[in-house]
PDB file of C-alpha atoms in Angstrom:
ATOM      1  CA  MET A  11      -0.095  -0.082  -0.049  1.00 61.00           C
ATOM      2  CA  ALA A  12       1.071   3.778  -0.393  1.00 67.00           C
ATOM      3  CA  LEU A  13       0.278   6.395   2.254  1.00 81.00           C
ATOM      4  CA  ASP A  14      -1.959   9.133   1.240  1.00 80.00           C
ATOM      5  CA  LYS A  15      -0.023  12.397   0.798  1.00 82.00           C
ATOM      6  CA  ASN A  16      -2.239  14.249   3.273  1.00 87.00           C
ATOM      7  CA  MET A  17      -1.498  11.518   6.085  1.00 92.00           C
ATOM      8  CA  VAL A  18       0.005  12.978   9.051  1.00 95.00           C
ATOM      9  CA  ILE A  19       3.443  11.262   9.598  1.00 96.00           C
ATOM     10  CA  PRO A  20       4.173  10.741  13.359  1.00 97.00           C
ATOM     11  CA  ARG A  21       7.269  12.667  14.592  1.00 98.00           C
ATOM     12  CA  HIS A  22       8.258   9.663  16.899  1.00 98.00           C
ATOM     13  CA  VAL A  23       7.565   6.051  16.579  1.00 98.00           C
ATOM     14  CA  ALA A  24       8.404   3.611  19.176  1.00 98.00           C
ATOM     15  CA  LEU A  25       8.562  -0.321  18.830  1.00 98.00           C
ATOM     16  CA  ILE A  26       8.255  -3.371  20.724  1.00 98.00           C
ATOM     17  CA  LEU A  27       9.850  -6.074  18.649  1.00 96.00           C
ATOM     18  CA  ASP A  28       7.987  -8.941  19.788  1.00 96.00           C
ATOM     19  CA  GLY A  29       7.788 -12.534  18.336  1.00 96.00           C
ATOM     20  CA  ASN A  30      11.118 -13.397  17.288  1.00 95.00           C
ATOM     21  CA  GLY A  31      11.137 -16.626  19.415  1.00 94.00           C
ATOM     22  CA  ARG A  32       7.606 -17.601  18.229  1.00 96.00           C
ATOM     23  CA  TRP A  33       8.825 -16.849  14.603  1.00 97.00           C
ATOM     24  CA  ALA A  34      11.607 -19.583  14.874  1.00 96.00           C
ATOM     25  CA  LYS A  35       9.369 -22.023  16.892  1.00 96.00           C
ATOM     26  CA  LYS A  36       6.902 -21.964  14.119  1.00 96.00           C
ATOM     27  CA  ARG A  37       9.803 -22.919  11.576  1.00 97.00           C
ATOM     28  CA  GLY A  38      11.372 -25.460  13.708  1.00 97.00           C
ATOM     29  CA  LEU A  39      14.277 -23.375  14.424  1.00 96.00           C
ATOM     30  CA  PRO A  40      16.307 -22.252  17.584  1.00 93.00           C
ATOM     31  CA  ARG A  41      15.093 -19.086  19.157  1.00 93.00           C
ATOM     32  CA  THR A  42      18.393 -17.499  18.339  1.00 91.00           C
ATOM     33  CA  MET A  43      17.461 -17.754  14.849  1.00 95.00           C
ATOM     34  CA  GLY A  44      14.245 -15.718  15.288  1.00 95.00           C
ATOM     35  CA  HIS A  45      16.334 -13.106  16.983  1.00 94.00           C
ATOM     36  CA  ARG A  46      18.826 -12.994  14.112  1.00 95.00           C
ATOM     37  CA  GLU A  47      16.152 -12.700  11.468  1.00 96.00           C
ATOM     38  CA  GLY A  48      14.536  -9.977  13.850  1.00 95.00           C
ATOM     39  CA  CYS A  49      17.851  -7.906  13.383  1.00 94.00           C
ATOM     40  CA  ILE A  50      17.624  -7.993   9.654  1.00 95.00           C
ATOM     41  CA  THR A  51      14.115  -6.795   9.875  1.00 97.00           C
ATOM     42  CA  LEU A  52      15.193  -3.930  11.976  1.00 95.00           C
ATOM     43  CA  GLU A  53      17.631  -2.899   9.554  1.00 94.00           C
ATOM     44  CA  ARG A  54      15.314  -2.638   6.784  1.00 96.00           C
ATOM     45  CA  ILE A  55      12.891  -1.018   9.014  1.00 96.00           C
ATOM     46  CA  VAL A  56      15.313   1.805  10.130  1.00 96.00           C
ATOM     47  CA  GLU A  57      15.676   2.663   6.546  1.00 95.00           C
ATOM     48  CA  GLU A  58      12.001   2.736   5.628  1.00 95.00           C
ATOM     49  CA  VAL A  59      11.354   5.094   8.871  1.00 95.00           C
ATOM     50  CA  ALA A  60      14.503   7.231   7.777  1.00 94.00           C
ATOM     51  CA  ARG A  61      12.929   7.504   4.268  1.00 93.00           C
ATOM     52  CA  MET A  62       9.315   8.199   5.572  1.00 94.00           C
ATOM     53  CA  GLY A  63      10.403  11.318   7.246  1.00 94.00           C
ATOM     54  CA  ILE A  64      10.071   9.999  10.649  1.00 97.00           C
ATOM     55  CA  SER A  65      12.209  11.989  13.085  1.00 98.00           C
ATOM     56  CA  TYR A  66      12.776   9.523  16.039  1.00 98.00           C
ATOM     57  CA  LEU A  67      12.306   5.875  16.112  1.00 98.00           C
ATOM     58  CA  THR A  68      12.653   4.075  19.548  1.00 98.00           C
ATOM     59  CA  VAL A  69      13.043   0.204  19.838  1.00 98.00           C
ATOM     60  CA  TYR A  70      13.334  -2.147  22.878  1.00 97.00           C
ATOM     61  CA  GLY A  71      16.353  -3.976  22.246  1.00 92.00           C
ATOM     62  CA  PHE A  72      16.906  -5.889  25.461  1.00 92.00           C
ATOM     63  CA  SER A  73      15.101  -5.248  28.689  1.00 95.00           C
ATOM     64  CA  THR A  74      16.013  -5.471  32.273  1.00 95.00           C
ATOM     65  CA  GLU A  75      13.817  -8.594  32.620  1.00 95.00           C
ATOM     66  CA  ASN A  76      15.740 -10.137  29.667  1.00 94.00           C
ATOM     67  CA  TRP A  77      18.553 -11.363  31.889  1.00 95.00           C
ATOM     68  CA  LYS A  78      16.183 -13.838  33.115  1.00 94.00           C
ATOM     69  CA  ARG A  79      16.234 -16.076  30.097  1.00 92.00           C
ATOM     70  CA  SER A  80      18.507 -19.055  29.860  1.00 91.00           C
ATOM     71  CA  GLU A  81      22.179 -18.406  29.878  1.00 92.00           C
ATOM     72  CA  ASP A  82      22.565 -19.794  26.234  1.00 91.00           C
ATOM     73  CA  GLU A  83      19.958 -17.561  24.827  1.00 91.00           C
ATOM     74  CA  VAL A  84      21.371 -14.444  26.758  1.00 93.00           C
ATOM     75  CA  GLY A  85      24.854 -15.284  25.423  1.00 93.00           C
ATOM     76  CA  ALA A  86      23.717 -15.712  21.927  1.00 90.00           C
ATOM     77  CA  LEU A  87      21.849 -12.327  22.253  1.00 92.00           C
ATOM     78  CA  MET A  88      25.124 -10.746  23.447  1.00 94.00           C
ATOM     79  CA  GLN A  89      27.029 -12.052  20.492  1.00 94.00           C
ATOM     80  CA  LEU A  90      24.069 -10.794  18.049  1.00 92.00           C
ATOM     81  CA  PHE A  91      24.365  -7.488  19.777  1.00 92.00           C
ATOM     82  CA  ARG A  92      28.046  -7.294  19.132  1.00 94.00           C
ATOM     83  CA  HIS A  93      27.468  -8.155  15.457  1.00 92.00           C
ATOM     84  CA  TYR A  94      24.593  -5.671  14.843  1.00 92.00           C
ATOM     85  CA  MET A  95      26.428  -2.783  16.333  1.00 92.00           C
ATOM     86  CA  VAL A  96      29.137  -3.191  13.550  1.00 92.00           C
ATOM     87  CA  ARG A  97      26.221  -3.473  11.148  1.00 91.00           C
ATOM     88  CA  LEU A  98      24.601  -0.506  12.561  1.00 93.00           C
ATOM     89  CA  LEU A  99      27.498   1.969  11.845  1.00 93.00           C
ATOM     90  CA  LYS A 100      27.134   1.475   7.957  1.00 93.00           C
ATOM     91  CA  VAL A 101      23.248   1.652   8.198  1.00 92.00           C
ATOM     92  CA  ALA A 102      23.679   4.793  10.137  1.00 95.00           C
ATOM     93  CA  ALA A 103      26.260   6.255   7.758  1.00 94.00           C
ATOM     94  CA  ASP A 104      24.160   5.326   4.652  1.00 94.00           C
ATOM     95  CA  ASN A 105      20.939   6.803   6.090  1.00 94.00           C
ATOM     96  CA  ASN A 106      22.334   9.907   7.912  1.00 96.00           C
ATOM     97  CA  VAL A 107      21.002   8.421  11.391  1.00 97.00           C
ATOM     98  CA  ARG A 108      22.146   9.447  14.740  1.00 98.00           C
ATOM     99  CA  VAL A 109      21.958   6.691  17.253  1.00 97.00           C
ATOM    100  CA  LYS A 110      21.323   6.899  20.719  1.00 97.00           C
ATOM    101  CA  MET A 111      21.232   4.130  23.538  1.00 97.00           C
ATOM    102  CA  ILE A 112      19.045   4.482  26.571  1.00 98.00           C
ATOM    103  CA  GLY A 113      19.170   2.127  29.555  1.00 97.00           C
ATOM    104  CA  ASP A 114      21.957   1.189  32.144  1.00 96.00           C
ATOM    105  CA  ARG A 115      24.649   0.086  29.835  1.00 94.00           C
ATOM    106  CA  TYR A 116      27.166  -0.690  32.342  1.00 93.00           C
ATOM    107  CA  ARG A 117      25.754  -4.364  32.921  1.00 93.00           C
ATOM    108  CA  PHE A 118      27.255  -5.239  29.761  1.00 95.00           C
ATOM    109  CA  ALA A 119      30.789  -6.534  28.970  1.00 95.00           C
ATOM    110  CA  ARG A 120      33.283  -3.899  28.472  1.00 96.00           C
ATOM    111  CA  ASP A 121      33.752  -4.363  24.883  1.00 95.00           C
ATOM    112  CA  ILE A 122      29.844  -4.100  24.294  1.00 95.00           C
ATOM    113  CA  ILE A 123      30.119  -0.796  26.483  1.00 96.00           C
ATOM    114  CA  GLU A 124      32.785   0.506  23.992  1.00 96.00           C
ATOM    115  CA  GLY A 125      30.726  -0.448  21.202  1.00 94.00           C
ATOM    116  CA  ILE A 126      27.887   1.604  22.249  1.00 95.00           C
ATOM    117  CA  ASN A 127      29.751   4.553  23.139  1.00 96.00           C
ATOM    118  CA  ARG A 128      31.594   4.486  19.697  1.00 96.00           C
ATOM    119  CA  LEU A 129      28.034   4.210  17.975  1.00 96.00           C
ATOM    120  CA  GLU A 130      26.929   7.321  19.713  1.00 97.00           C
ATOM    121  CA  GLU A 131      30.222   9.216  18.952  1.00 97.00           C
ATOM    122  CA  ASP A 132      30.589   8.151  15.398  1.00 97.00           C
ATOM    123  CA  THR A 133      27.027   9.332  14.673  1.00 97.00           C
ATOM    124  CA  LYS A 134      26.439  12.366  16.926  1.00 97.00           C
ATOM    125  CA  ASP A 135      26.809  14.766  14.039  1.00 97.00           C
ATOM    126  CA  ASN A 136      24.398  12.965  11.589  1.00 97.00           C
ATOM    127  CA  THR A 137      21.374  15.293  11.052  1.00 96.00           C
ATOM    128  CA  GLY A 138      18.833  12.757   9.954  1.00 96.00           C
ATOM    129  CA  MET A 139      16.597  10.570  11.964  1.00 97.00           C
ATOM    130  CA  THR A 140      17.440   9.699  15.636  1.00 98.00           C
ATOM    131  CA  PHE A 141      17.564   5.860  16.130  1.00 97.00           C
ATOM    132  CA  VAL A 142      17.127   5.251  19.881  1.00 98.00           C
ATOM    133  CA  ILE A 143      17.706   1.828  21.062  1.00 97.00           C
ATOM    134  CA  ALA A 144      16.781   0.720  24.537  1.00 97.00           C
ATOM    135  CA  VAL A 145      19.055  -1.770  26.023  1.00 96.00           C
ATOM    136  CA  ASN A 146      19.237  -3.125  29.548  1.00 96.00           C
ATOM    137  CA  TYR A 147      16.273  -0.904  30.099  1.00 97.00           C
ATOM    138  CA  GLY A 148      13.305  -0.785  31.875  1.00 98.00           C
ATOM    139  CA  GLY A 149      10.828   1.748  32.440  1.00 98.00           C
ATOM    140  CA  ARG A 150      10.837   1.651  36.307  1.00 98.00           C
ATOM    141  CA  ASP A 151      14.486   1.480  36.402  1.00 97.00           C
ATOM    142  CA  GLU A 152      14.959   4.368  34.496  1.00 98.00           C
ATOM    143  CA  ILE A 153      12.570   6.272  36.638  1.00 98.00           C
ATOM    144  CA  ARG A 154      14.327   4.825  39.595  1.00 98.00           C
ATOM    145  CA  ARG A 155      17.520   5.933  38.468  1.00 97.00           C
ATOM    146  CA  ALA A 156      16.353   9.385  37.604  1.00 98.00           C
ATOM    147  CA  VAL A 157      14.692   9.931  41.018  1.00 97.00           C
ATOM    148  CA  THR A 158      18.185   9.012  42.537  1.00 98.00           C
ATOM    149  CA  ARG A 159      19.984  11.633  40.595  1.00 97.00           C
ATOM    150  CA  LEU A 160      17.349  14.207  41.158  1.00 97.00           C
ATOM    151  CA  SER A 161      17.412  13.529  45.156  1.00 97.00           C
ATOM    152  CA  LYS A 162      21.259  13.981  45.108  1.00 98.00           C
ATOM    153  CA  ASP A 163      20.941  17.249  43.373  1.00 97.00           C
ATOM    154  CA  ALA A 164      18.216  18.354  45.573  1.00 97.00           C
ATOM    155  CA  ALA A 165      20.212  17.365  48.617  1.00 97.00           C
ATOM    156  CA  ALA A 166      23.231  19.135  47.120  1.00 97.00           C
ATOM    157  CA  GLY A 167      21.416  22.393  46.682  1.00 96.00           C
ATOM    158  CA  VAL A 168      21.571  22.113  42.916  1.00 96.00           C
ATOM    159  CA  LEU A 169      17.797  21.868  42.724  1.00 96.00           C
ATOM    160  CA  ASP A 170      15.169  23.352  44.743  1.00 96.00           C
ATOM    161  CA  PRO A 171      12.585  20.574  45.404  1.00 95.00           C
ATOM    162  CA  ASP A 172       9.726  23.120  45.375  1.00 96.00           C
ATOM    163  CA  SER A 173      10.554  23.939  41.536  1.00 96.00           C
ATOM    164  CA  ILE A 174      10.166  20.255  40.550  1.00 96.00           C
ATOM    165  CA  ASP A 175       7.740  19.707  37.805  1.00 97.00           C
ATOM    166  CA  GLU A 176       7.192  17.435  35.124  1.00 97.00           C
ATOM    167  CA  GLY A 177       9.746  19.144  32.698  1.00 97.00           C
ATOM    168  CA  THR A 178      12.282  18.600  35.591  1.00 97.00           C
ATOM    169  CA  ILE A 179      11.630  14.947  35.998  1.00 97.00           C
ATOM    170  CA  ALA A 180      11.685  14.579  32.104  1.00 98.00           C
ATOM    171  CA  SER A 181      15.231  16.153  32.045  1.00 98.00           C
ATOM    172  CA  TYR A 182      16.486  13.365  34.380  1.00 98.00           C
ATOM    173  CA  LEU A 183      15.289  10.626  32.522  1.00 98.00           C
ATOM    174  CA  ASP A 184      17.304   8.860  29.786  1.00 98.00           C
ATOM    175  CA  THR A 185      15.422  10.376  27.034  1.00 98.00           C
ATOM    176  CA  ALA A 186      15.858  13.916  28.004  1.00 98.00           C
ATOM    177  CA  GLY A 187      15.578  16.088  24.900  1.00 97.00           C
ATOM    178  CA  ILE A 188      13.499  13.528  22.989  1.00 98.00           C
ATOM    179  CA  PRO A 189       9.760  14.151  22.354  1.00 98.00           C
ATOM    180  CA  ASP A 190       7.604  11.368  23.813  1.00 98.00           C
ATOM    181  CA  PRO A 191       6.378   8.748  21.132  1.00 98.00           C
ATOM    182  CA  ASP A 192       3.357   9.730  19.118  1.00 98.00           C
ATOM    183  CA  LEU A 193       2.578   6.316  18.082  1.00 98.00           C
ATOM    184  CA  LEU A 194       3.867   2.787  19.936  1.00 98.00           C
ATOM    185  CA  ILE A 195       3.602  -0.353  17.533  1.00 98.00           C
ATOM    186  CA  ARG A 196       3.738  -3.844  19.174  1.00 98.00           C
ATOM    187  CA  THR A 197       4.160  -6.852  17.173  1.00 98.00           C
ATOM    188  CA  SER A 198       2.926 -10.424  17.845  1.00 97.00           C
ATOM    189  CA  GLY A 199      -0.556  -9.421  19.489  1.00 97.00           C
ATOM    190  CA  GLU A 200       0.298  -9.027  23.250  1.00 96.00           C
ATOM    191  CA  LEU A 201      -1.542  -6.312  24.819  1.00 97.00           C
ATOM    192  CA  ARG A 202       0.787  -4.960  27.439  1.00 96.00           C
ATOM    193  CA  LEU A 203       3.604  -2.397  27.654  1.00 97.00           C
ATOM    194  CA  SER A 204       6.137  -4.776  29.086  1.00 97.00           C
ATOM    195  CA  ASN A 205       7.799  -2.153  31.336  1.00 97.00           C
ATOM    196  CA  TYR A 206       8.659   0.099  28.314  1.00 98.00           C
ATOM    197  CA  LEU A 207       8.894   3.862  28.396  1.00 98.00           C
ATOM    198  CA  LEU A 208       6.145   4.059  31.014  1.00 98.00           C
ATOM    199  CA  TRP A 209       6.830   7.957  31.551  1.00 98.00           C
ATOM    200  CA  GLN A 210       6.877   8.588  27.936  1.00 98.00           C
ATOM    201  CA  LEU A 211       3.776   6.611  26.730  1.00 98.00           C
ATOM    202  CA  ALA A 212       1.359   8.713  28.825  1.00 97.00           C
ATOM    203  CA  TYR A 213      -0.237   9.964  25.499  1.00 96.00           C
ATOM    204  CA  THR A 214       0.934   7.792  23.053  1.00 98.00           C
ATOM    205  CA  GLU A 215      -1.252   6.079  20.576  1.00 98.00           C
ATOM    206  CA  ILE A 216      -1.146   2.327  20.772  1.00 98.00           C
ATOM    207  CA  TYR A 217      -1.164   0.217  17.376  1.00 98.00           C
ATOM    208  CA  VAL A 218      -1.019  -3.713  18.061  1.00 98.00           C
ATOM    209  CA  THR A 219      -0.506  -6.244  15.100  1.00 98.00           C
ATOM    210  CA  ASP A 220      -0.508 -10.029  15.234  1.00 98.00           C
ATOM    211  CA  CYS A 221       2.410  -9.982  12.891  1.00 98.00           C
ATOM    212  CA  LEU A 222       5.512 -11.387  14.388  1.00 98.00           C
ATOM    213  CA  TRP A 223       8.498  -9.221  14.332  1.00 98.00           C
ATOM    214  CA  PRO A 224      10.627 -10.781  11.715  1.00 97.00           C
ATOM    215  CA  ASP A 225       7.705 -10.629   9.372  1.00 98.00           C
ATOM    216  CA  PHE A 226       7.368  -6.880   9.932  1.00 98.00           C
ATOM    217  CA  ASN A 227       7.651  -4.711   6.792  1.00 97.00           C
ATOM    218  CA  ARG A 228       6.750  -1.282   5.093  1.00 96.00           C
ATOM    219  CA  ASP A 229       3.158  -2.547   4.558  1.00 96.00           C
ATOM    220  CA  GLU A 230       2.722  -3.230   8.312  1.00 97.00           C
ATOM    221  CA  LEU A 231       4.330   0.082   9.149  1.00 97.00           C
ATOM    222  CA  GLU A 232       2.103   1.990   6.744  1.00 96.00           C
ATOM    223  CA  GLN A 233      -0.843   0.295   8.128  1.00 96.00           C
ATOM    224  CA  ALA A 234       0.201   1.476  11.839  1.00 97.00           C
ATOM    225  CA  ILE A 235       0.269   4.965  10.188  1.00 97.00           C
ATOM    226  CA  VAL A 236      -3.051   4.770   8.705  1.00 96.00           C
ATOM    227  CA  GLN A 237      -4.618   3.466  11.973  1.00 96.00           C
ATOM    228  CA  TYR A 238      -2.740   6.502  13.774  1.00 97.00           C
ATOM    229  CA  ASN A 239      -4.452   8.952  11.433  1.00 96.00           C
ATOM    230  CA  LYS A 240      -7.806   7.848  12.368  1.00 94.00           C
ATOM    231  CA  ARG A 241      -7.225   8.549  16.244  1.00 93.00           C
ATOM    232  CA  ASP A 242      -8.339  11.666  17.924  1.00 88.00           C
ATOM    233  CA  ARG A 243      -5.581  12.982  19.800  1.00 82.00           C
ATOM    234  CA  ARG A 244      -7.240  14.998  22.687  1.00 78.00           C
ATOM    235  CA  PHE A 245      -4.407  14.727  25.476  1.00 78.00           C
ATOM    236  CA  GLY A 246      -7.085  14.598  27.986  1.00 73.00           C
ATOM    237  CA  GLY A 247      -8.888  17.648  26.791  1.00 68.00           C
ATOM    238  CA  VAL A 248     -12.046  18.178  24.891  1.00 61.00           C
ATOM    239  CA  LYS A 249     -12.340  19.262  21.204  1.00 63.00           C
TER     240      LYS A 249
END
């Protein structure tokens, strides 16, 4: 399908990339093959999103809860992440994409931390879409870390507690300086937020598709945007 030229393109799209394991199981493959295929899909979608004029794309790459998976699966995901970071440098260069990581990166191995830092540094001057990847990320953990920093600043006299408003809190989050998502897309049909961007999604439009993430494509993305254009965004007010 092709989008009507009068369609409103969301400024910021967030994605929950769900269904990699189920995609692999349906084909009699190990779960790691689903994650690998999911990375290939993500590369294509990053390019499609950049071409569509979406300014920010945020994806849930690895949650704070994902450490609970088997040691073998976590190990395979770490290897895949190492490989994908190298690939992402080329994708970012080819599409003028700036990359930012959110989450607590310091639980990862040193080489992964260095890879994350390099990605951010090497793409910081790109002027196209901002691609945000949430790794070792959890919405509650993000808020906890923000409150800890905010409390320390208040105790040190850097911040007046009586001056704290929503903007202040937002400035202490990992996503400081990034607008809240307009549209959240979740694949594989699950109807939950899974501890993702809990502060930022307060007034985001949510679109859920039964499509498993490795099968997600431009048509699926366009269908989500069509549905987004049918929503009446009132932000708690009345029109």
